[in-house]
Short mmCIF file of C-alpha atoms and ligand atoms in Angstrom, two decimals:
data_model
loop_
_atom_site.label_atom_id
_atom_site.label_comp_id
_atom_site.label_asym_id
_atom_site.label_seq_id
_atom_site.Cartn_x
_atom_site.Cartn_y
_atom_site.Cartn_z
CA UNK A 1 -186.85 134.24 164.70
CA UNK A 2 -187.84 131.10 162.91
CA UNK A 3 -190.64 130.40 160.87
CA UNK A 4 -193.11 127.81 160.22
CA UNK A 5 -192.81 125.97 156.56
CA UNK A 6 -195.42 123.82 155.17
CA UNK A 7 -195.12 121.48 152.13
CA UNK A 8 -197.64 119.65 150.31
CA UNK A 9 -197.70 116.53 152.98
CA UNK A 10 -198.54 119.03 155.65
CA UNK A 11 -202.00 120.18 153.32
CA UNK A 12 -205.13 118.63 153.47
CA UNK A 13 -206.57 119.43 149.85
CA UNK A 14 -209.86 117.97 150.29
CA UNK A 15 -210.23 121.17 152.87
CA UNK A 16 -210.69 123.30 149.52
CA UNK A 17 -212.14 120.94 147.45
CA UNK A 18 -215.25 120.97 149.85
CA UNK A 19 -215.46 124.88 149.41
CA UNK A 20 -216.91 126.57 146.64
CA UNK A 21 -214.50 129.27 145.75
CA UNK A 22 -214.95 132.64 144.20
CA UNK A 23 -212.04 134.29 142.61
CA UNK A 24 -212.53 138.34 142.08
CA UNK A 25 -210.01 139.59 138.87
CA UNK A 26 -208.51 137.32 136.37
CA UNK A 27 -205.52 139.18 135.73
CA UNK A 28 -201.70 138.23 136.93
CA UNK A 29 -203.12 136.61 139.82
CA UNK A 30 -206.72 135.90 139.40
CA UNK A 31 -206.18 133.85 136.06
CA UNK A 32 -202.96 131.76 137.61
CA UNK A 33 -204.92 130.81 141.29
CA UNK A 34 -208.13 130.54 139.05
CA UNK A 35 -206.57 127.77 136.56
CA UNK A 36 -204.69 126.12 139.01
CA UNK A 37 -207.57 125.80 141.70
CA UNK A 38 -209.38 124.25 139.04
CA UNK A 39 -206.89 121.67 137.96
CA UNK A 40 -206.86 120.57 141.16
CA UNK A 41 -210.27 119.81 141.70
CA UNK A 42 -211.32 122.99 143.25
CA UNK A 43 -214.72 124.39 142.23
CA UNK A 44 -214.40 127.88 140.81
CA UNK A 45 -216.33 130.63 139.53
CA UNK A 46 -215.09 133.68 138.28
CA UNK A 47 -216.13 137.37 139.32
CA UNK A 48 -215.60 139.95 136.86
CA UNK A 49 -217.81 143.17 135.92
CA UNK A 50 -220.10 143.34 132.58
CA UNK A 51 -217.79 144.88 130.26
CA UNK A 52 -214.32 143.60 131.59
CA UNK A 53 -212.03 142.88 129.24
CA UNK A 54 -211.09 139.53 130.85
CA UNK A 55 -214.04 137.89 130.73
CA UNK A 56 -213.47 136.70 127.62
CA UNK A 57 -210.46 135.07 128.44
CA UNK A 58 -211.91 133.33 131.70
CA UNK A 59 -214.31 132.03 129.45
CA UNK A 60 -212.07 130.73 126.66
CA UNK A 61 -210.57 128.37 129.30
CA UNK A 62 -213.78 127.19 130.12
CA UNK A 63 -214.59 128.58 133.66
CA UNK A 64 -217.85 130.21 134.43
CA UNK A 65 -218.36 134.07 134.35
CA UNK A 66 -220.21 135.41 137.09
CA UNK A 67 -220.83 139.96 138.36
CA UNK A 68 -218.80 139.83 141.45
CA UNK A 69 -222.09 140.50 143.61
CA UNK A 70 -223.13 137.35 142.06
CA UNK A 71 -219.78 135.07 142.36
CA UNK A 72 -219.46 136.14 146.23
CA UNK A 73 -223.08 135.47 146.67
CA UNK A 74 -222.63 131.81 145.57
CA UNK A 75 -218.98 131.08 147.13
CA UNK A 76 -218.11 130.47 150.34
CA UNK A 77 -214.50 131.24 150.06
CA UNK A 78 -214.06 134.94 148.23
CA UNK A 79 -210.84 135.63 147.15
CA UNK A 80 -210.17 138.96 146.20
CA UNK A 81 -207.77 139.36 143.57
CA UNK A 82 -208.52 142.61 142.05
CA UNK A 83 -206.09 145.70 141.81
CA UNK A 84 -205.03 146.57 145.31
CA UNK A 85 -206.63 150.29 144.63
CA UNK A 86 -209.69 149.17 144.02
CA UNK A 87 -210.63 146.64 146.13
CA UNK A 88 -212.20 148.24 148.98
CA UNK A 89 -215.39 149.71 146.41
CA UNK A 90 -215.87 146.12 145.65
CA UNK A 91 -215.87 144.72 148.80
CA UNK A 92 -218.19 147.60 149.68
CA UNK A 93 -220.66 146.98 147.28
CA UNK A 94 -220.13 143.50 146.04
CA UNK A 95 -218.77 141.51 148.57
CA UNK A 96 -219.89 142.53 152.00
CA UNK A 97 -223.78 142.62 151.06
CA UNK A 98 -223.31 138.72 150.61
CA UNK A 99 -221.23 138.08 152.96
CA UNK A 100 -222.66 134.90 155.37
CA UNK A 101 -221.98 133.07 158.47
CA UNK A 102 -218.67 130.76 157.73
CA UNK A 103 -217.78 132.23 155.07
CA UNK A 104 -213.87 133.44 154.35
CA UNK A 105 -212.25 136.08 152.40
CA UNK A 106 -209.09 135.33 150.83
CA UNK A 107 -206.21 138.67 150.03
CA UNK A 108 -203.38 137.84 147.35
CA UNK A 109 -201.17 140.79 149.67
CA UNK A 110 -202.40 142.33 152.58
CA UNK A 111 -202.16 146.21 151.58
CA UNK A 112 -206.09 146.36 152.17
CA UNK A 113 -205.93 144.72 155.41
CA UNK A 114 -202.63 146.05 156.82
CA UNK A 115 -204.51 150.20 155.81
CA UNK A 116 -207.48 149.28 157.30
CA UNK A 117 -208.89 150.09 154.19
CA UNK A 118 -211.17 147.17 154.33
CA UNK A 119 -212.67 146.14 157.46
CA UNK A 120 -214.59 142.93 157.78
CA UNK A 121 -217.10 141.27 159.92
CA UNK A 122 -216.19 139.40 163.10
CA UNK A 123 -217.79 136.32 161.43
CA UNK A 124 -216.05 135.77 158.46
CA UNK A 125 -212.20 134.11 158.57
CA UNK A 126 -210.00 136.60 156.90
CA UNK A 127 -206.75 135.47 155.79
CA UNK A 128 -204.30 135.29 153.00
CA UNK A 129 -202.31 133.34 150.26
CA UNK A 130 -199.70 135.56 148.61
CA UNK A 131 -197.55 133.80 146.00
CA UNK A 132 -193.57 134.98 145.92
CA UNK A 133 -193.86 135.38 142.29
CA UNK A 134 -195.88 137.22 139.14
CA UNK A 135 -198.63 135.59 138.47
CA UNK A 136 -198.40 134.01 135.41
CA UNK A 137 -195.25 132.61 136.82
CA UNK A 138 -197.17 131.20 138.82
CA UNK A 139 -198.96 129.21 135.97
CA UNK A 140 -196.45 128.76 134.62
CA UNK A 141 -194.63 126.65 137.47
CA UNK A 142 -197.63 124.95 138.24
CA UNK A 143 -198.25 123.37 134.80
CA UNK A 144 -194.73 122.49 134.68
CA UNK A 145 -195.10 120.82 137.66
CA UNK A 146 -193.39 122.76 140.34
CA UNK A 147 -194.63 126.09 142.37
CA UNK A 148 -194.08 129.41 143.73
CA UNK A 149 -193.25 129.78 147.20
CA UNK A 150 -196.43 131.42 149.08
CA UNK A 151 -196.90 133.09 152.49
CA UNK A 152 -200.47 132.66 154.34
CA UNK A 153 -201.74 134.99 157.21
CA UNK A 154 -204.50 134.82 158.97
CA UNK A 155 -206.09 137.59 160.21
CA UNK A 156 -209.63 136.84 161.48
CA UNK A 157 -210.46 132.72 162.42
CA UNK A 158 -214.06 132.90 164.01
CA UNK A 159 -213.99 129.20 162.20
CA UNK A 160 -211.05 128.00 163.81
CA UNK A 161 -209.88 126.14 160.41
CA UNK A 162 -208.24 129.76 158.52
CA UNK A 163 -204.90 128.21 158.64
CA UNK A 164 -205.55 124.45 157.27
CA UNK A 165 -207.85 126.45 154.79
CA UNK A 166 -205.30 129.20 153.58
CA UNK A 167 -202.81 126.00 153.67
CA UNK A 168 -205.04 124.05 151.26
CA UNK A 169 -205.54 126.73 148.58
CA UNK A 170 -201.99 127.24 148.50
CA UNK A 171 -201.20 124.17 147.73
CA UNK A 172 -203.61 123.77 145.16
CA UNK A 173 -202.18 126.53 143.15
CA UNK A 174 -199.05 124.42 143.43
CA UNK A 175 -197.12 126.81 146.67
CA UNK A 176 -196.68 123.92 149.00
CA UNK A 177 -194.58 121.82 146.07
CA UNK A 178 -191.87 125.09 146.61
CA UNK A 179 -192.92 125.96 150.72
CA UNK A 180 -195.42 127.70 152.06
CA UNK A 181 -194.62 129.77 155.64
CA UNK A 182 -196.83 131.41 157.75
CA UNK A 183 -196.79 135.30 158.73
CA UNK A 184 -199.20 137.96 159.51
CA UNK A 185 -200.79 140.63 156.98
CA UNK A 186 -198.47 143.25 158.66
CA UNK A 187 -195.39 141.31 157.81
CA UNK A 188 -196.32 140.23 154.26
CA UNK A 189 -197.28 143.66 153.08
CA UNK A 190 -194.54 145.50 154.21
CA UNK A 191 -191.68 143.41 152.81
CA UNK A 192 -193.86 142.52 149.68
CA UNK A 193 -193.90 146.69 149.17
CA UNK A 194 -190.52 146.91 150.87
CA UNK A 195 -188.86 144.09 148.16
CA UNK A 196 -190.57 145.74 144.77
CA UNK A 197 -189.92 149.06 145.49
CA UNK A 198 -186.29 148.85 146.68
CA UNK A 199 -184.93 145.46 145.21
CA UNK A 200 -187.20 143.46 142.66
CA UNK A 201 -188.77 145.85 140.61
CA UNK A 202 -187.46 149.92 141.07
CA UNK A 203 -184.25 148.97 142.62
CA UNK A 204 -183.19 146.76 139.76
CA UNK A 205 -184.87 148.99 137.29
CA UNK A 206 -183.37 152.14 137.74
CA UNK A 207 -179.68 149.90 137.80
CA UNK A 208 -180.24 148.86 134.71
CA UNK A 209 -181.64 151.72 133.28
CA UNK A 210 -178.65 154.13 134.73
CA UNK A 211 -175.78 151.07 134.23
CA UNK A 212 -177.43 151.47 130.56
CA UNK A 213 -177.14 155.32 130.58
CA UNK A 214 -173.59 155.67 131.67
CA UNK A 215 -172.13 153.08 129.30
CA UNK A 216 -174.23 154.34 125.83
CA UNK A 217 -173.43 157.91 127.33
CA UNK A 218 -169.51 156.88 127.16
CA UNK A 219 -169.51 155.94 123.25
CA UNK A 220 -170.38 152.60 123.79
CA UNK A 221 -172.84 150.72 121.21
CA UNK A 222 -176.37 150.42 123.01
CA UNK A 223 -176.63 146.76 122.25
CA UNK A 224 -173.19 146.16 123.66
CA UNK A 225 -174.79 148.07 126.43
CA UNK A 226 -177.79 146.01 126.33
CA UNK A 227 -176.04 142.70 126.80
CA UNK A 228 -173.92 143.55 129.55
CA UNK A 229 -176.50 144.87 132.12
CA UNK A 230 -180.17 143.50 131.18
CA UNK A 231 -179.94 139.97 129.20
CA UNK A 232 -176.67 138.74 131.61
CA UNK A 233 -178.72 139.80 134.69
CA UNK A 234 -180.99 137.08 134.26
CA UNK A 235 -178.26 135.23 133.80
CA UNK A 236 -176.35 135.91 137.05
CA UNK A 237 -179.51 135.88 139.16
CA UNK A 238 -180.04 132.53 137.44
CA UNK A 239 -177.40 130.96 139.59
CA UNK A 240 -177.76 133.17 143.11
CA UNK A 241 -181.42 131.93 142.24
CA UNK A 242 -179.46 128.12 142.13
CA UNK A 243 -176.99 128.44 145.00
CA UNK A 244 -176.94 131.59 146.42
CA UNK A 245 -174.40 134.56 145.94
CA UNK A 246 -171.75 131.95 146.87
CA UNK A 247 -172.53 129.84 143.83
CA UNK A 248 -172.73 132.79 141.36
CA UNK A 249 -169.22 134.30 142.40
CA UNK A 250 -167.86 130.31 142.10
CA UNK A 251 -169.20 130.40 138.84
CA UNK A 252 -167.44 134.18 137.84
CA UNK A 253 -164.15 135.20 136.43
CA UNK A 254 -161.87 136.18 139.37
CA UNK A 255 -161.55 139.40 137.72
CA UNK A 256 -165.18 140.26 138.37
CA UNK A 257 -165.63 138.80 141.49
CA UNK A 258 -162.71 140.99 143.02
CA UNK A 259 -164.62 143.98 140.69
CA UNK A 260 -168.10 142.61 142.22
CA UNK A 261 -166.21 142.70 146.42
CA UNK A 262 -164.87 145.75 145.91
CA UNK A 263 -166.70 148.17 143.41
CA UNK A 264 -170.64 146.62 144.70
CA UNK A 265 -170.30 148.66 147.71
CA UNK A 266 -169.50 152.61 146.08
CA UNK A 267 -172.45 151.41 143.84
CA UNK A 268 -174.84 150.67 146.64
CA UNK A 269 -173.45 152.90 149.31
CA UNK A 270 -174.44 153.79 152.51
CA UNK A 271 -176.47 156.69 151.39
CA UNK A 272 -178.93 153.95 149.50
CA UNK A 273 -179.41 151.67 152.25
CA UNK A 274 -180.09 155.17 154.52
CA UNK A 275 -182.78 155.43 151.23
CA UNK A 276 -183.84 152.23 151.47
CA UNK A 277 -184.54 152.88 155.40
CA UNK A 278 -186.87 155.84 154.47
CA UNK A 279 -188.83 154.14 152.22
CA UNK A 280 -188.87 151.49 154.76
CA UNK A 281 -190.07 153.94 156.78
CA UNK A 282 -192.59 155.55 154.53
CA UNK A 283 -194.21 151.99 154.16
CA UNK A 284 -194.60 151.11 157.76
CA UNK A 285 -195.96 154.80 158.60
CA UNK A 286 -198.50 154.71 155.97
CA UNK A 287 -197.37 156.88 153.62
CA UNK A 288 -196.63 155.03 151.21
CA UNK A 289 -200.01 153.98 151.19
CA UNK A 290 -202.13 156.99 151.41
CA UNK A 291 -199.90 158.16 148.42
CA UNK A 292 -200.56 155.37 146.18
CA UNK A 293 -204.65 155.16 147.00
CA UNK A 294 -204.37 159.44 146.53
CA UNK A 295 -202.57 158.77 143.24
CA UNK A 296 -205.20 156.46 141.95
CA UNK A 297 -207.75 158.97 143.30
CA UNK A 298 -206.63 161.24 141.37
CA UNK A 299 -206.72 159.55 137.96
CA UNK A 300 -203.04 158.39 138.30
CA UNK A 301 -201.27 161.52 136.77
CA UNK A 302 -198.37 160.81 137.73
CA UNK A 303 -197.74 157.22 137.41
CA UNK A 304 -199.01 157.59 134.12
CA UNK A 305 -196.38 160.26 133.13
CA UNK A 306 -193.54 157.98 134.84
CA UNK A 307 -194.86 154.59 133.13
CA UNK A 308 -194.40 156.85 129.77
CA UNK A 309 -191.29 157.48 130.79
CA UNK A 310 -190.26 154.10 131.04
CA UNK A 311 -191.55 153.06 127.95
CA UNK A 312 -189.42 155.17 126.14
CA UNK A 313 -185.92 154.84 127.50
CA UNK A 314 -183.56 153.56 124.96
CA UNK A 315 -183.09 150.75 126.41
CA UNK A 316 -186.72 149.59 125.55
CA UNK A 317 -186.05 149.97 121.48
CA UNK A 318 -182.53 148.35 121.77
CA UNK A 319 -184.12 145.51 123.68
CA UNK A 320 -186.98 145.22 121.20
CA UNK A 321 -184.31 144.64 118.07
CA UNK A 322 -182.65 142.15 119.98
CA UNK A 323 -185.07 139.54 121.23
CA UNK A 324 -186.88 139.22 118.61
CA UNK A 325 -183.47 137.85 117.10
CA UNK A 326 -183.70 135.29 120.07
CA UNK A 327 -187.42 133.35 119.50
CA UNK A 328 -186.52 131.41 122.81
CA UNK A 329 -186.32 134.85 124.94
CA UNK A 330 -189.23 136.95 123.73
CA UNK A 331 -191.86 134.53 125.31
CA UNK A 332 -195.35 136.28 125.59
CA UNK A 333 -197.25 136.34 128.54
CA UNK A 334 -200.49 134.50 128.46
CA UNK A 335 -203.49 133.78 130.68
CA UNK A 336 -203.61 130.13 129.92
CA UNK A 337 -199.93 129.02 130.54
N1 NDP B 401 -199.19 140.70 139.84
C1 NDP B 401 -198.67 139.79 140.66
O1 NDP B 401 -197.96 138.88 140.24
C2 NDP B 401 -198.94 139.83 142.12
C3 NDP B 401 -200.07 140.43 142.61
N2 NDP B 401 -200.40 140.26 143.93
C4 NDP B 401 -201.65 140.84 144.40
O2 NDP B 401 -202.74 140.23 143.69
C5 NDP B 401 -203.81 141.17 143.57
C6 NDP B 401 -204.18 141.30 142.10
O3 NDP B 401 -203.10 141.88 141.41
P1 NDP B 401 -202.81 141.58 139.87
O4 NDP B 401 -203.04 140.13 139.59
O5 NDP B 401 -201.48 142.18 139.57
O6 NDP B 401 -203.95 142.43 139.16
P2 NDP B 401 -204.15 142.68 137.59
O7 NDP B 401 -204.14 144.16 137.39
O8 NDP B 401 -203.25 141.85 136.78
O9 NDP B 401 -205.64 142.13 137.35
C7 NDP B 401 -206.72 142.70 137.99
C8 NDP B 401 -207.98 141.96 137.58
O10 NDP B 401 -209.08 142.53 138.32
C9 NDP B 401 -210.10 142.87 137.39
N3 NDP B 401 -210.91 143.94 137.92
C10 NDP B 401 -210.74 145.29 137.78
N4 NDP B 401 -211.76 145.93 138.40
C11 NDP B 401 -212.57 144.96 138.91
C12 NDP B 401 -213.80 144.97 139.63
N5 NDP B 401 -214.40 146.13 139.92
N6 NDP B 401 -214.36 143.80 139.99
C13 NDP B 401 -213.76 142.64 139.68
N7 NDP B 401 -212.61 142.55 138.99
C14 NDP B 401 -212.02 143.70 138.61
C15 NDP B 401 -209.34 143.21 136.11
O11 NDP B 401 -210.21 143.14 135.00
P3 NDP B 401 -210.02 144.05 133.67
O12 NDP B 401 -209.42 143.11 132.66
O13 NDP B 401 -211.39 144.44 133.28
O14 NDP B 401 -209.14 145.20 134.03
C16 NDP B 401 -208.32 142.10 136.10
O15 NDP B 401 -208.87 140.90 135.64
C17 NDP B 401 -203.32 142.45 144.22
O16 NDP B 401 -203.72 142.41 145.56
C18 NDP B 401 -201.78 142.34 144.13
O17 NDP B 401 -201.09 143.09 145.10
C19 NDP B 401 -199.67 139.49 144.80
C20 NDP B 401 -198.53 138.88 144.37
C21 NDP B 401 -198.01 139.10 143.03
C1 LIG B 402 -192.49 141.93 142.92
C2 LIG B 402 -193.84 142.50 142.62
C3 LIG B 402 -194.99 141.79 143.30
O1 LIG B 402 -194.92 141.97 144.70
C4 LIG B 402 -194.88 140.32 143.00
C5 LIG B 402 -194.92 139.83 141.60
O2 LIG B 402 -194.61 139.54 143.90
C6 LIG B 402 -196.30 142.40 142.79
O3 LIG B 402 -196.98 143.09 143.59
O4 LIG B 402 -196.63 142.24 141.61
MG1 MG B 403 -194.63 140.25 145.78
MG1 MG B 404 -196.48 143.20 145.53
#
């Protein structure tokens, strides 16, 4: 199946230039989209709760602070950018109350959408711009000039203009520079969860972490260790990130590119993509879902012990010792870029 990619000579930015945008959060997301609508001519407020703690950083970069009752009152494009978890209480009480003829409501991923856990009005256009990136990657690509590749989906179009819109804020947060393709909020929130849980984010963790394990387990020194499976990673993906697998095993000893052909495969086995299929399977089904929002119910008890957890494998400490030898790794993350 093809797909549809837009680049910035496909966008018509004047689209969201005429709108007056709302953006709900200022965290990863809210703060990179927030900046980076602005810089591009976009008017922006910011909706954030008396008492966040990110208010103050919205307003050291100058934008203006509004309750998110009051920011969706004013805007006519609301983009919700607030945890996933808790986004259906403020569309309940902020957002929906104010919600007008015309107006649109933007999603960063689709999870509230694709659960039904938020349901809007037949009058409003519902769709979505969700970056391929962290957020203040994001930023961070913008300001230098180049972007993060974004999907848009439109759910609801009562307007008949959701897809030049979603097209226009994308590329003002610098997404059509990179390529920006179109998909539905079924597709985008099921590989998005799909790609963190089993590749990007837990799949590579618990490699590293257990690739760690079984090497400082065997004698060897933990910043050996270190090396070897976290620092070169970025490495390696560097170039598949460049050219493609091809280009990385070009680049690699023969040695480890006949170790990489023949050893990848009893690492990933076919027991782990059978895994990979269930959780797959638990995200399409729902499960996943009513998990996670029971989980947060709950007061997060167990992602709370397992983030813990993380924190203190030894592979945190050895890391600590050794980047702050290297000033140009241990970058820290900032909301202004
Ligand atoms: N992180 C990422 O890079 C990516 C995230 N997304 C999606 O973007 C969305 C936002 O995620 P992310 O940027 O990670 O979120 P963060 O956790 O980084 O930030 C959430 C923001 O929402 C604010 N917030 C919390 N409660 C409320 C409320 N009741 N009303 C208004 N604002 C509130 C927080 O303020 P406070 O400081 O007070 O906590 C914070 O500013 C999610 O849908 C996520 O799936 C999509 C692609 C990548
Ligand atoms: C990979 C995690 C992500 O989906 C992202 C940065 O794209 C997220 O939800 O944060
Ligand atoms: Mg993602
Ligand atoms: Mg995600």
């Amino acid at each position: 199946m093809s797909v549809e990619i837009f680049y910035d000579d496909d966008a018509d930015l004047s689209i969201i230039q005429g709108r007056k945008v709302a953006v709900i959060g200022y965290g990863s997301q809210g703060h990179a989209h927030a900046l980076s609508l602005r810089d591009s001519g976009v008017d922006v407020r910011i909706g954030l709760p008396e008492g966040s703690k990110s208010r103050a950083k919205a307003e050291e970069e100058g934008l203006r602070v509004l309750s998110p009752g009051e920011a969706s009152a004013e805007a006519d494009l609301i983009m919700i950018l607030a945890p996933d978890t808790k986004q259906r209480f403020i569309y309940a009480e902020d957002i929906e109350p104010n919600l007008k003829d015309g107006d649109a409501i933007f999603f960063g991923h689709g999870f509230n959408i694709r659960y039904e856990l938020i349901k809007p009005p037949a009058n409003v256009d519902v769709a979505m711009v969700a970056p391929k990136g962290p957020g203040h990657l994001v930023r961070r690509q913008f300001v230098d000039g180049k972007g993060v590749p974004c999907l848009i989906a439109v759910e609801q179009d009562p307007s008949g203009n959701a897809q030049a819109l979603a097209l226009a804020y994308a590329a003002a947060i610098g997404g059509a520079r990179a390529g920006v393709i179109k998909t539905t909020f079924k597709e985008e929130t099921e590989t998005d969860l799909f790609g963190e849980q089993s590749v990007l984010c837990g799949g590579t963790t618990a490699l590293v972490q257990t690739g760690f394990e079984v090497l400082t387990e065997a004698g060897y020194a933990p910043e050996i260790a270190y090396f070897e499976v976290l620092h070169e990673l970025k490495l390696i993906v560097d170039l598949m990130y460049e050219g493609g697998i091809a280009r990385m095993r070009y680049s690699i000893s023969d040695t480890a590119e006949y170790g990489d052909l023949t050893r990848g495969p009893r690492v990933i086995t076919p027991e782990v993509k059978e895994s990979m299929r269930r959780i797959l399977g638990e995200i399409q089904d729902g499960t996943f879902a009513r998990e996670w929002v029971g989980e947060d119910e709950a007061g997060r008890p167990n992602f709370t012990k397992l983030q813990a957890a993380g924190e203190q494998h030894p592979i945190e400490e050895t890391g600590r010792k050794l980047r702050g030898l290297m000033s140009w790794v241990d970058r820290p993350i900032t909301e202004t870029a």
